[in-house]
Amino acid sequence: MCEINQKVVNTEVTMEMVLEALAFAAETPVSVAQIRSVYAEVAASDDIPTEEAVQEAVELLNASFEQQGHALRIQKWAGGLRMATTETVAPFLETFFQRERARRLTRPLMETLAIIAYRQPTTKVEVDAVRGVDSGYAIRKLLSLDLLSITGRAEVAGRPILYRTTDRFLEEFGLNDLEGLPNLRQAEELLGEANFDQERLRLLMANGIDHGDQKPVERTSDEDTTI
Amino acid sequence: MCEINQKVVNTEVTMEMVLEALAFAAETPVSVAQIRSVYAEVAASDDIPTEEAVQEAVELLNASFEQQGHALRIQKWAGGLRMATTETVAPFLETFFQRERARRLTRPLMETLAIIAYRQPTTKVEVDAVRGVDSGYAIRKLLSLDLLSITGRAEVAGRPILYRTTDRFLEEFGLNDLEGLPNLRQAEELLGEANFDQERLRLLMANGIDHGDQKPVERTSDEDTTI
Amino acid sequence: MYRVELEDFEGPLDLLLLLINRREIDIFDIPIAQITNEYLAYVQLMESINLDGVADYIYFAALLISIKARMLLPQPEMDAEDDEIDPRQQLVDQLLEYIRYKDAAETLNQQLEQRSRLFTRGKASMPPEVETPEKEVLVKATVFELMNALRLVLEDAPDEETITIVPQQYSIEDQSEHIRRILFTKKRISFHDLVRGQTRSFIVVTFLAILEMAYGHEICILNTFEGNAFMIEQGGITDV
């Protein structure tokens, strides 16, 4: 570690730079004391910078940010220092993050989508059964995102709606067709020897696209009783 | 949304400020297209800023950062823009985070990743063939690190899964796109280097030799996969 | 006698390169007999300490032996153009290709190392917009994430009884009780008869129940030497 440090000391790394970098990269607000000790340790200096020196660096840095028209500021919080954007750019960030969020799928959505992708066409009852929770919201959300569509009604009591994935789904997941989804053997390979029920994976995927000719609901696990 | 926007338009929010704020705040590199459209939407302007305007803002901002002695820069990674600290302050951050040394991947992970990076899209069979060992664990680990992703299945017997590298890979390795990968050198070129047998080969073997204190059987490559 | 530490190599090709390097051998003119002997010594050593992944090494052991045999042919093999075939060519090509990627891996690792010295924004500076994300965990839309979602379904799935596709549910306790009842009247029964015609989960849970009961000396497991069948009977060592 010492060799690396020596290399740096000769370049003029100012207290402002160290403050700026730590306030930017830290996971929790940085205290003035932390900045002083890191600076002294790396600069291998006997003179630990004073608290005033750090406070002064904060003022200088913020003045520089403001003067040069930057959108960043060092903020002083109870717990320490952190970097934040100015009020003026807030609407841009709001718009940006709203879009970001819309582009991602939450875990319930992802689970629902995974089950329907493999068991399609399938019904809400079946998705609920596999997930163990009500998937009504997730299905509605996926329909509105155009990742699922309705493909008819099942010929069973109550004639429940059948769902399948859309072309948009394929596009979003970078697949040419449903055959591009990993098959059972590959799923096992991908997921490794994880701590879940392999048998359940087999059942879940058994009537998926690779064996589309089998009826989903009637299937029980009493074939294949070899041990 | 319109009311908020109106408030902002009167202040002079420059493209540099928006770029700076988004590159600072985003969790992954922001594309130029996103910056352009967020800017146009919030500024409620009919004129969508050009790509050149954004690129120019990057240059201006970085020049300003450098000139004013800031420790931050806008980097072009994975086809987008992201703010990061400069090399000069790295020792301070490493001390602060108590990180002994920079990140590396274990050799099995790195070999697997290199083969896929240069041959993508490619299959596990091909990786296994080049390495001479089973790469199942390495591939799963790289998938879970989001350095690899599945891109479909090959149109050959068994329809094996095709893998490619991700944007995360580009970002972690500081590349803007795959074109930025270092040239894959010819073996003859490598062998032709002075004292290849002694020096280069030894260097390639360095990890293993340096860690002579590790137990062979326990070494299953799952240590030290920090990313 | 061949002193290379086991942790120095990462696979059969790595081992071969190491052996070649140690002898300062020209990779284009490998003395196959010598390298084969050294290689086999390693594989034997690995087998003797039960190292994982020995299977990967066996293939190359076979390849080396076959090259060695072909080298000994009185007449060299010829290709279509009547040029002499070097039996080592395929192996050398593979080694050369592997060297290229080893080199690329090392270069990329340096790149990763360099890049990792540049730090990005930490959580302390997270804008308020992302400080309060939705309660649900956000995941990215990749096929692997899709598979991981399946994994989560499998891990968090409710008990079998609430799943329509697997209506039966068995517990080890229930199966132990079932076995006790049968052994009370029958004294001895084969595993095959015990589970005949039953579902896979019945079989698995029954098997686990038997192991548990045998462990607790409640029953004895008798090997019948007929196929893979075995018998169970009442009483463990207490009966002896």
XYZ file of C-alpha atoms in Angstrom:
694
model
C 0.000 0.000 0.000
C 2.812 2.381 0.863
C 4.356 2.232 -2.591
C 1.102 3.283 -4.208
C 0.653 6.147 -1.799
C 4.105 7.516 -2.362
C 3.379 7.814 -6.035
C 0.447 10.062 -5.384
C 1.799 12.443 -2.826
C 3.977 14.153 -5.397
C 0.934 15.158 -7.455
C -1.005 17.975 -5.931
C -4.067 16.294 -4.526
C -5.799 19.035 -2.609
C -8.084 18.717 0.372
C -10.946 19.857 -1.890
C -10.320 16.949 -4.243
C -10.251 14.405 -1.429
C -13.361 15.889 0.138
C -15.120 15.919 -3.230
C -14.222 12.301 -4.001
C -15.198 10.952 -0.576
C -18.465 12.879 -0.372
C -19.317 11.582 -3.855
C -18.388 7.924 -3.423
C -19.236 7.175 0.217
C -22.104 4.875 1.112
C -23.084 6.962 4.132
C -22.336 10.642 4.785
C -18.634 11.159 5.593
C -17.605 12.849 8.806
C -15.036 15.616 8.875
C -12.941 13.418 11.167
C -12.901 10.608 8.562
C -11.738 12.988 5.855
C -8.971 14.328 8.098
C -7.670 10.891 8.951
C -7.803 9.517 5.381
C -6.011 12.587 4.093
C -3.292 12.359 6.732
C -2.840 8.610 6.265
C -2.467 8.697 2.486
C -0.428 11.875 2.362
C 1.761 10.159 4.996
C 1.880 13.485 6.756
C 2.428 14.039 10.442
C 0.194 17.078 10.292
C -3.377 15.927 10.414
C -5.409 18.625 8.676
C -7.496 20.640 11.076
C -11.254 20.549 11.228
C -11.234 24.134 10.004
C -9.218 23.121 6.942
C -11.941 20.636 5.959
C -14.709 23.151 6.628
C -12.866 25.670 4.513
C -12.524 23.127 1.704
C -16.300 22.619 1.763
C -16.851 26.352 1.366
C -14.267 26.646 -1.400
C -15.630 23.664 -3.279
C -19.212 24.877 -3.121
C -18.162 28.349 -4.192
C -16.303 26.867 -7.148
C -19.303 24.697 -8.081
C -21.601 27.692 -7.983
C -19.311 30.027 -9.829
C -18.637 27.590 -12.652
C -22.337 26.757 -13.083
C -22.174 23.182 -11.837
C -25.266 21.297 -10.709
C -23.497 19.725 -7.719
C -23.077 20.830 -4.103
C -21.593 19.417 -0.928
C -24.326 19.226 1.683
C -23.710 19.256 5.408
C -25.903 16.833 7.255
C -25.973 15.874 10.880
C -24.099 12.679 10.078
C -21.527 14.287 7.800
C -20.966 15.447 4.240
C -22.517 14.162 1.023
C -22.884 15.345 -2.530
C -26.218 16.325 -3.999
C -27.639 18.041 -7.054
C -29.056 21.549 -6.984
C -32.783 22.295 -6.817
C -32.777 23.637 -10.354
C -32.072 20.284 -11.984
C -34.581 18.364 -9.842
C -37.307 18.240 -12.544
C -34.836 16.648 -14.982
C -33.930 13.980 -12.452
C -37.577 13.318 -11.621
C -38.407 12.786 -15.261
C -35.357 10.583 -15.727
C -36.067 8.343 -12.730
C -39.734 7.994 -13.574
C -38.732 6.548 -16.921
C -36.017 4.375 -15.390
C -38.492 2.824 -13.007
C -40.976 2.133 -15.762
C -38.324 0.238 -17.665
C -37.759 -2.274 -14.923
C -39.859 -5.147 -13.749
C -40.472 -5.878 -10.105
C -39.932 -9.320 -8.693
C -43.650 -10.277 -8.559
C -44.002 -9.205 -12.194
C -40.921 -11.172 -13.156
C -42.107 -14.316 -11.387
C -45.537 -14.115 -12.970
C -44.018 -13.544 -16.373
C -41.632 -16.479 -15.963
C -44.442 -18.860 -15.059
C -46.664 -17.743 -17.924
C -43.750 -17.845 -20.366
C -43.197 -21.528 -19.612
C -46.761 -22.709 -19.118
C -48.531 -20.688 -21.754
C -51.324 -20.586 -22.519
C -52.294 -20.629 -18.890
C -54.758 -19.207 -16.409
C -54.513 -16.925 -13.407
C -55.566 -19.801 -11.119
C -52.557 -21.787 -12.186
C -50.155 -18.864 -11.743
C -51.646 -18.195 -8.296
C -51.184 -21.842 -7.375
C -47.538 -21.903 -8.367
C -46.680 -18.592 -6.717
C -48.853 -19.172 -3.664
C -50.165 -15.611 -3.829
C -52.733 -13.715 -5.843
C -51.257 -12.619 -9.160
C -54.133 -10.433 -10.334
C -52.219 -7.190 -10.030
C -49.108 -8.594 -11.677
C -51.088 -9.961 -14.617
C -52.925 -6.669 -15.138
C -49.655 -4.778 -14.973
C -47.993 -7.129 -17.468
C -50.985 -6.787 -19.792
C -50.677 -3.005 -19.630
C -46.961 -3.270 -20.375
C -47.845 -5.339 -23.439
C -45.753 -8.248 -22.185
C -48.821 -10.491 -21.875
C -51.943 -10.882 -23.948
C -55.199 -12.785 -23.718
C -55.473 -15.717 -26.062
C -58.935 -17.070 -25.286
C -60.649 -19.088 -22.586
C -59.844 -22.523 -21.229
C -62.376 -25.295 -21.856
C -62.820 -26.041 -18.164
C -65.356 -25.051 -15.516
C -65.697 -21.296 -15.278
C -63.940 -20.907 -18.625
C -61.035 -18.900 -17.178
C -59.049 -16.515 -19.362
C -55.892 -17.916 -20.959
C -52.786 -15.745 -21.058
C -49.706 -15.917 -23.210
C -46.606 -13.776 -23.738
C -46.395 -11.239 -26.570
C -43.913 -10.394 -29.298
C -42.925 -7.445 -27.151
C -41.896 -9.926 -24.466
C -39.568 -11.676 -26.913
C -38.134 -8.361 -28.015
C -37.509 -7.113 -24.461
C -35.760 -10.334 -23.508
C -33.745 -10.516 -26.694
C -35.287 -13.760 -27.896
C -36.137 -14.758 -31.443
C -38.976 -17.020 -30.416
C -40.267 -18.939 -27.412
C -38.009 -21.827 -28.378
C -35.177 -19.531 -27.391
C -36.120 -19.867 -23.719
C -33.839 -22.303 -21.912
C -35.370 -25.777 -21.740
C -35.633 -27.843 -18.588
C -32.154 -29.339 -18.781
C -30.636 -25.956 -19.499
C -32.608 -24.335 -16.702
C -31.162 -26.867 -14.303
C -27.712 -26.162 -15.708
C -28.169 -22.411 -15.341
C -29.562 -22.491 -11.862
C -27.041 -25.037 -10.650
C -27.483 -27.163 -7.574
C -29.309 -24.466 -5.718
C -31.310 -24.983 -2.578
C -34.661 -25.351 -4.181
C -36.873 -28.214 -5.135
C -35.592 -29.541 -8.460
C -38.707 -31.651 -8.754
C -40.807 -28.532 -8.587
C -38.761 -26.964 -11.361
C -39.405 -30.028 -13.456
C -43.109 -29.862 -12.821
C -43.183 -26.158 -13.455
C -41.469 -26.454 -16.775
C -42.776 -29.839 -17.822
C -45.761 -28.540 -19.736
C -43.907 -25.565 -20.982
C -43.042 -24.922 -24.552
C -40.906 -27.988 -24.946
C -43.840 -30.290 -24.269
C -46.676 -28.104 -25.343
C -48.859 -31.095 -26.149
C -49.525 -31.974 -22.521
C -52.401 -30.562 -20.555
C -51.190 -28.466 -17.665
C -53.781 -28.887 -14.949
C -54.311 -32.612 -15.107
C -50.695 -33.299 -14.599
C -49.590 -34.897 -11.368
C -46.244 -36.247 -10.446
C -47.071 -39.937 -10.456
C -45.334 -40.871 -13.654
C -41.719 -41.780 -13.572
C -41.533 -43.490 -10.207
C -38.029 -44.797 -10.521
C -35.672 -43.929 -7.740
C -46.011 17.877 -14.899
C -46.410 21.058 -16.927
C -46.616 23.291 -13.851
C -43.319 22.010 -12.542
C -41.642 22.480 -15.875
C -42.738 26.041 -16.232
C -41.025 26.894 -12.989
C -37.743 25.618 -14.287
C -37.620 27.034 -17.723
C -37.112 30.535 -16.422
C -33.839 29.592 -14.720
C -30.959 29.018 -17.061
C -30.410 25.276 -16.788
C -27.720 24.459 -19.306
C -27.139 21.190 -21.086
C -23.943 20.780 -19.051
C -25.922 20.978 -15.832
C -28.462 18.393 -16.950
C -25.743 16.106 -18.231
C -23.810 16.553 -15.006
C -26.859 15.827 -12.846
C -27.930 12.742 -14.793
C -24.412 11.306 -15.114
C -24.019 11.878 -11.368
C -27.323 10.428 -10.255
C -27.892 7.464 -12.571
C -27.016 3.966 -11.376
C -25.781 2.929 -14.829
C -24.369 4.949 -17.720
C -26.998 7.264 -19.257
C -27.316 7.231 -23.006
C -27.000 10.422 -25.007
C -30.475 9.759 -26.394
C -31.946 9.698 -22.876
C -30.262 12.968 -21.972
C -31.572 14.590 -25.128
C -35.120 13.468 -24.572
C -35.222 14.259 -20.838
C -33.857 17.708 -21.613
C -36.384 18.362 -24.338
C -39.295 17.055 -22.260
C -38.566 19.095 -19.133
C -37.532 22.241 -20.933
C -40.796 21.804 -22.863
C -38.876 22.784 -25.921
C -39.696 21.807 -29.465
C -36.030 21.707 -30.275
C -34.583 18.417 -29.128
C -30.893 19.056 -28.479
C -28.625 17.385 -31.011
C -26.313 14.514 -30.216
C -23.419 16.858 -30.913
C -24.720 19.300 -28.321
C -24.549 16.568 -25.686
C -21.096 15.427 -26.789
C -19.921 19.011 -26.695
C -21.311 19.405 -23.181
C -19.287 16.350 -22.112
C -16.104 17.932 -23.437
C -16.854 21.295 -21.838
C -17.746 19.763 -18.500
C -14.653 17.584 -18.368
C -12.462 20.526 -19.373
C -14.009 22.616 -16.616
C -13.541 19.815 -14.062
C -9.920 19.493 -15.020
C -9.181 23.167 -15.116
C -10.779 23.855 -11.745
C -8.986 20.955 -10.089
C -11.993 18.733 -9.484
C -11.666 15.009 -8.783
C -14.639 14.083 -10.988
C -14.951 13.249 -14.682
C -17.668 12.108 -17.069
C -16.701 8.679 -18.451
C -17.997 7.031 -21.619
C -18.856 3.499 -20.584
C -21.177 0.925 -22.122
C -22.367 3.403 -24.696
C -23.434 5.912 -22.063
C -22.143 8.569 -19.721
C -21.380 8.192 -16.043
C -19.590 10.274 -13.454
C -16.571 8.793 -11.698
C -13.588 9.916 -9.666
C -10.164 10.491 -11.187
C -7.239 8.114 -10.913
C -5.317 10.550 -8.703
C -7.701 10.280 -5.751
C -7.904 6.463 -5.931
C -5.458 5.936 -3.000
C -7.626 8.099 -0.746
C -10.765 6.201 -1.681
C -9.035 2.851 -1.322
C -7.861 3.838 2.134
C -11.313 5.106 3.012
C -13.014 1.904 1.848
C -10.179 -0.176 3.316
C -9.816 -1.947 0.030
C -6.489 -3.670 -0.105
C -6.166 -3.923 -3.820
C -8.128 -3.261 -6.947
C -10.681 -5.753 -8.145
C -9.804 -8.838 -10.096
C -11.669 -11.931 -11.062
C -10.353 -15.423 -10.428
C -8.663 -17.106 -13.383
C -11.495 -19.523 -14.216
C -13.978 -16.637 -14.256
C -11.679 -14.398 -16.231
C -10.794 -17.041 -18.826
C -14.446 -17.875 -19.320
C -15.365 -14.214 -19.604
C -12.557 -13.516 -22.082
C -13.564 -16.394 -24.343
C -17.190 -15.287 -24.378
C -16.263 -11.620 -24.816
C -14.245 -12.326 -27.962
C -16.416 -15.052 -29.448
C -19.879 -13.853 -28.588
C -22.477 -15.045 -29.003
C -21.147 -18.432 -28.026
C -22.047 -21.613 -26.165
C -20.795 -23.382 -23.058
C -19.506 -26.255 -25.223
C -17.238 -23.872 -27.088
C -15.926 -22.334 -23.862
C -15.327 -25.794 -22.405
C -13.427 -26.789 -25.537
C -11.081 -23.813 -25.403
C -10.437 -24.115 -21.660
C -10.312 -27.908 -21.563
C -12.459 -27.921 -18.429
C -16.102 -27.654 -17.523
C -17.100 -24.002 -17.287
C -20.591 -24.466 -15.848
C -19.774 -22.954 -12.490
C -17.906 -20.012 -13.992
C -20.751 -19.232 -16.380
C -23.347 -19.334 -13.613
C -21.196 -17.086 -11.449
C -20.708 -14.595 -14.294
C -24.437 -14.623 -15.019
C -25.181 -13.858 -11.389
C -22.609 -11.048 -11.470
C -24.513 -9.685 -14.475
C -21.362 -9.811 -16.599
C -22.951 -12.366 -18.942
C -26.447 -12.773 -20.282
C -28.377 -15.266 -22.332
C -29.137 -14.195 -25.855
C -31.100 -17.154 -27.153
C -30.199 -20.620 -28.370
C -27.968 -21.716 -31.228
C -29.542 -23.286 -34.297
C -27.559 -26.493 -33.938
C -28.252 -29.906 -32.461
C -29.352 -29.686 -28.832
C -30.030 -25.981 -29.330
C -27.469 -24.906 -26.728
C -27.820 -21.584 -24.910
C -25.954 -18.652 -26.432
C -24.141 -16.298 -24.089
C -22.938 -12.762 -24.574
C -21.425 -10.082 -22.365
C -23.604 -7.367 -20.826
C -23.494 -3.588 -20.573
C -22.424 -4.162 -17.011
C -19.362 -5.976 -18.359
C -18.488 -2.964 -20.509
C -18.959 -0.609 -17.592
C -16.948 -2.683 -15.128
C -14.102 -2.969 -17.601
C -14.243 0.689 -18.600
C -15.202 0.006 -22.214
C -17.577 2.062 -24.301
C -18.407 -0.829 -26.632
C -17.072 -4.212 -27.733
C -14.925 -2.478 -30.335
C -12.915 -1.203 -27.404
C -11.805 -4.703 -26.381
C -8.032 -5.043 -26.548
C -6.973 -6.930 -29.669
C -6.894 -10.665 -29.232
C -3.281 -11.384 -30.002
C -2.042 -14.249 -32.104
C -0.330 -17.034 -30.214
C 2.701 -16.690 -32.469
C 2.941 -13.044 -31.515
C 2.809 -13.989 -27.834
C 5.364 -16.751 -28.273
C 7.564 -14.420 -30.280
C 7.900 -12.071 -27.369
C 11.298 -12.079 -25.738
C 11.610 -14.914 -23.282
C 7.996 -15.845 -23.674
C 8.500 -19.234 -22.131
C 10.041 -17.893 -18.988
C 8.472 -14.500 -18.539
C 5.094 -14.206 -20.163
C 3.964 -17.707 -19.376
C 5.092 -17.257 -15.816
C 3.121 -14.038 -15.647
C 0.047 -15.789 -16.965
C 0.511 -18.388 -14.300
C 1.243 -15.777 -11.682
C -1.994 -16.029 -9.751
C -1.606 -19.682 -9.088
C 2.035 -19.496 -8.126
C 1.584 -16.511 -5.841
C -1.118 -18.198 -3.858
C 0.974 -21.200 -3.056
C -0.362 -21.232 0.454
C -3.854 -22.151 -0.582
C -5.134 -25.665 -0.279
C -5.645 -27.230 -3.684
C -8.862 -29.048 -2.941
C -10.634 -26.082 -1.447
C -9.809 -23.868 -4.342
C -13.056 -23.994 -6.282
C -12.785 -20.483 -7.638
C -15.636 -19.076 -5.628
C -13.462 -16.850 -3.528
C -12.513 -13.421 -4.624
C -15.211 -12.729 -7.123
C -15.827 -9.240 -5.896
C -17.439 -6.966 -8.352
C 9.408 -36.412 -8.310
C 7.726 -33.892 -10.584
C 7.547 -30.824 -8.473
C 4.655 -28.676 -9.546
C 2.239 -27.627 -6.875
C -1.311 -28.706 -7.547
C -2.670 -25.187 -7.198
C -0.472 -23.889 -9.988
C -2.818 -24.887 -12.763
C -6.417 -24.475 -13.563
C -7.121 -27.374 -15.924
C -5.473 -29.919 -18.206
C -4.329 -27.344 -20.771
C -2.891 -25.224 -18.007
C -1.055 -28.247 -16.630
C 0.376 -29.056 -20.052
C 1.562 -25.481 -20.526
C 3.156 -25.579 -17.131
C 4.981 -28.816 -17.870
C 6.146 -27.429 -21.214
C 7.249 -24.201 -19.593
C 9.124 -25.930 -16.798
C 11.214 -27.932 -19.238
C 11.685 -24.876 -21.454
C 10.367 -26.951 -24.292
C 9.523 -25.541 -27.714
C 5.762 -25.742 -27.923
C 6.021 -26.635 -31.615
C 8.212 -29.648 -30.866
C 6.846 -31.233 -27.729
C 8.628 -34.429 -26.611
C 5.348 -36.302 -26.267
C 6.614 -39.352 -24.406
C 8.200 -37.298 -21.657
C 5.285 -34.891 -21.289
C 2.797 -37.768 -21.306
C 4.598 -39.487 -18.454
C 4.712 -36.351 -16.382
C 1.098 -35.568 -17.140
C -0.060 -39.055 -16.173
C 1.855 -38.838 -12.926
C -0.141 -35.750 -12.071
C -3.459 -37.244 -12.966
C -2.674 -40.260 -10.782
C -1.770 -37.956 -7.938
C -4.990 -36.042 -8.391
C -6.991 -39.252 -8.452
C -5.314 -40.453 -5.304
C -6.321 -37.337 -3.390
C -9.750 -37.314 -4.999
C -9.449 -33.872 -6.487
C -12.576 -32.497 -8.124
C -12.715 -32.362 -11.870
C -10.301 -35.198 -12.596
C -12.588 -36.238 -15.451
C -11.487 -33.190 -17.446
C -7.907 -34.402 -17.200
C -8.656 -37.936 -18.321
C -9.614 -36.818 -21.825
C -6.249 -35.190 -22.339
C -4.488 -38.175 -20.849
C -6.141 -40.315 -23.522
C -5.273 -37.787 -26.198
C -1.608 -37.735 -25.148
C -1.422 -41.512 -25.141
C -2.935 -41.705 -28.612
C -0.506 -39.084 -29.916
C 2.344 -41.015 -28.358
C 1.170 -44.186 -30.092
C 0.851 -42.448 -33.445
C 4.334 -40.973 -33.082
C 5.647 -44.514 -32.846
C 4.144 -45.608 -36.161
C 6.912 -46.787 -38.528
C 5.324 -44.938 -41.456
C 4.314 -41.307 -40.819
C 0.679 -40.502 -41.598
C 0.081 -38.419 -44.728
C -2.668 -35.938 -45.504
C -4.486 -35.434 -48.824
C -1.630 -33.310 -50.195
C 0.813 -36.041 -49.266
C 2.335 -33.942 -46.537
C 3.384 -35.587 -43.354
C 0.865 -35.230 -40.515
C 2.258 -34.364 -37.139
C 0.090 -36.230 -34.635
C 0.771 -33.447 -32.168
C -0.728 -30.759 -34.384
C -4.245 -30.776 -32.928
C -2.959 -30.560 -29.376
C -0.545 -27.777 -30.271
C -3.331 -25.825 -31.987
C -5.473 -26.187 -28.919
C -2.664 -25.048 -26.648
C -1.975 -22.043 -28.871
C -5.621 -21.064 -28.892
C -5.759 -21.418 -25.132
C -2.679 -19.203 -24.735
C -4.432 -16.447 -26.667
C -7.357 -16.402 -24.267
C -5.154 -16.707 -21.220
C -3.370 -13.629 -22.445
C -6.668 -11.853 -23.140
C -7.930 -12.828 -19.677
C -4.848 -11.330 -18.075
C -5.154 -8.131 -20.130
C -8.832 -7.815 -19.282
C -8.121 -8.395 -15.627
C -5.662 -5.518 -15.700
C -8.323 -3.426 -17.366
C -10.791 -4.339 -14.617
C -8.208 -3.481 -12.014
C -7.537 -0.112 -13.574
C -11.193 0.695 -13.997
C -11.999 -0.338 -10.437
C -9.773 2.461 -9.200
C -12.318 4.935 -10.548
C -15.205 5.206 -8.114
C -18.817 5.973 -8.898
C -21.420 7.627 -6.739
C -22.090 6.007 -3.394
C -25.410 5.600 -1.649
C -24.802 8.639 0.573
C -25.262 10.865 -2.444
C -28.269 9.020 -3.809
C -30.887 11.492 -5.022
C -34.122 11.509 -3.004
C -35.952 10.094 -6.030
C -34.217 6.764 -5.656
C -33.875 6.858 -1.890
C -37.412 5.594 -1.503
C -37.808 2.872 -4.097
C -40.937 0.794 -4.318
C -41.246 -1.948 -1.758
C -40.941 -4.558 -4.463
C -37.452 -5.552 -5.483
C -36.527 -4.268 -8.910
C -34.985 -6.738 -11.288
C -33.670 -6.389 -14.797
C -35.296 -7.948 -17.792
C -32.871 -10.613 -18.954
C -33.496 -14.271 -19.590
C -31.251 -15.124 -16.682
C -33.340 -12.885 -14.449
C -36.349 -14.716 -15.749
C -34.734 -17.996 -14.718
C -33.846 -16.498 -11.374
C -37.464 -15.478 -10.930
C -38.310 -19.150 -11.430
C -35.741 -20.032 -8.820
C -37.405 -17.607 -6.411
C -40.778 -19.168 -7.120
C -39.275 -22.552 -6.356
C -37.595 -21.410 -3.158
C -40.479 -19.409 -1.779
C -43.239 -21.631 -3.062
C -45.901 -22.639 -0.570
C -46.242 -26.179 0.721
C -47.242 -28.758 -1.807
C -50.809 -29.064 -0.545
C -51.705 -25.630 -1.865
C -50.386 -26.415 -5.322
C -52.873 -27.988 -7.636
C -50.256 -29.654 -9.786
C -48.913 -31.636 -6.821
C -51.920 -32.554 -4.745
C -50.272 -35.084 -2.430
C -48.114 -34.102 0.446
C -46.168 -36.428 2.681
C -44.194 -35.819 5.800
C -41.424 -37.976 7.201
C -43.497 -38.364 10.376
C -46.506 -39.639 8.436
C -44.370 -42.012 6.406
C -42.634 -43.299 9.523
C -46.046 -44.016 11.037
C -47.084 -45.729 7.803
C -43.966 -47.921 7.885
C -44.514 -48.772 11.549
C -48.059 -49.908 10.828
C -46.938 -52.123 7.971
C -44.035 -53.621 9.926
C -46.359 -54.323 12.847
C -48.241 -56.838 10.714
C -45.557 -57.863 8.214
C -42.279 -57.799 10.198
C -40.334 -57.464 6.974
C -41.029 -55.797 3.630
C -39.002 -54.842 0.590
C -38.653 -51.185 -0.258
C -40.013 -51.958 -3.670
C -43.256 -53.349 -2.234
C -43.491 -50.454 0.167
C -43.585 -47.833 -2.551
C -45.006 -49.752 -5.507
C -47.220 -47.592 -7.668
C -46.674 -44.501 -5.598
C -45.707 -41.001 -6.675
C -42.192 -39.735 -6.726
C -42.661 -37.505 -3.715
C -44.176 -40.456 -1.785
C -41.118 -42.525 -2.659
C -38.640 -39.831 -1.746
C -40.253 -39.030 1.590
C -40.663 -42.728 2.424
C -37.015 -43.289 1.635
C -36.041 -40.421 3.938
C -38.303 -41.829 6.661
C -36.551 -45.204 6.374
C -33.142 -43.584 6.689
C -34.267 -41.695 9.741
C -35.779 -44.785 11.373
C -32.687 -46.850 10.629
C -30.545 -44.107 12.102
C -32.680 -44.255 15.247
C -32.288 -48.081 15.317
C -36.017 -48.470 14.968
C -35.631 -50.607 11.848
C -32.948 -52.616 10.076
C -32.042 -52.280 6.440
C -31.138 -55.603 4.799
C -29.460 -55.835 1.479
C -30.980 -58.629 -0.604
C -28.315 -58.558 -3.305
C -31.114 -58.701 -5.843
C -30.778 -55.750 -8.148
C -30.896 -52.576 -6.145
C -33.733 -53.738 -3.911
C -33.438 -53.790 -0.156
C -35.595 -55.025 2.716
C -36.496 -53.364 5.943
C -37.495 -55.084 9.141
C -38.456 -54.148 12.633
C -35.938 -53.444 15.335
C -32.412 -52.211 15.230
C -29.585 -53.297 17.476
C -31.975 -53.684 20.404
C -33.305 -56.801 18.797
C -29.945 -58.454 18.307
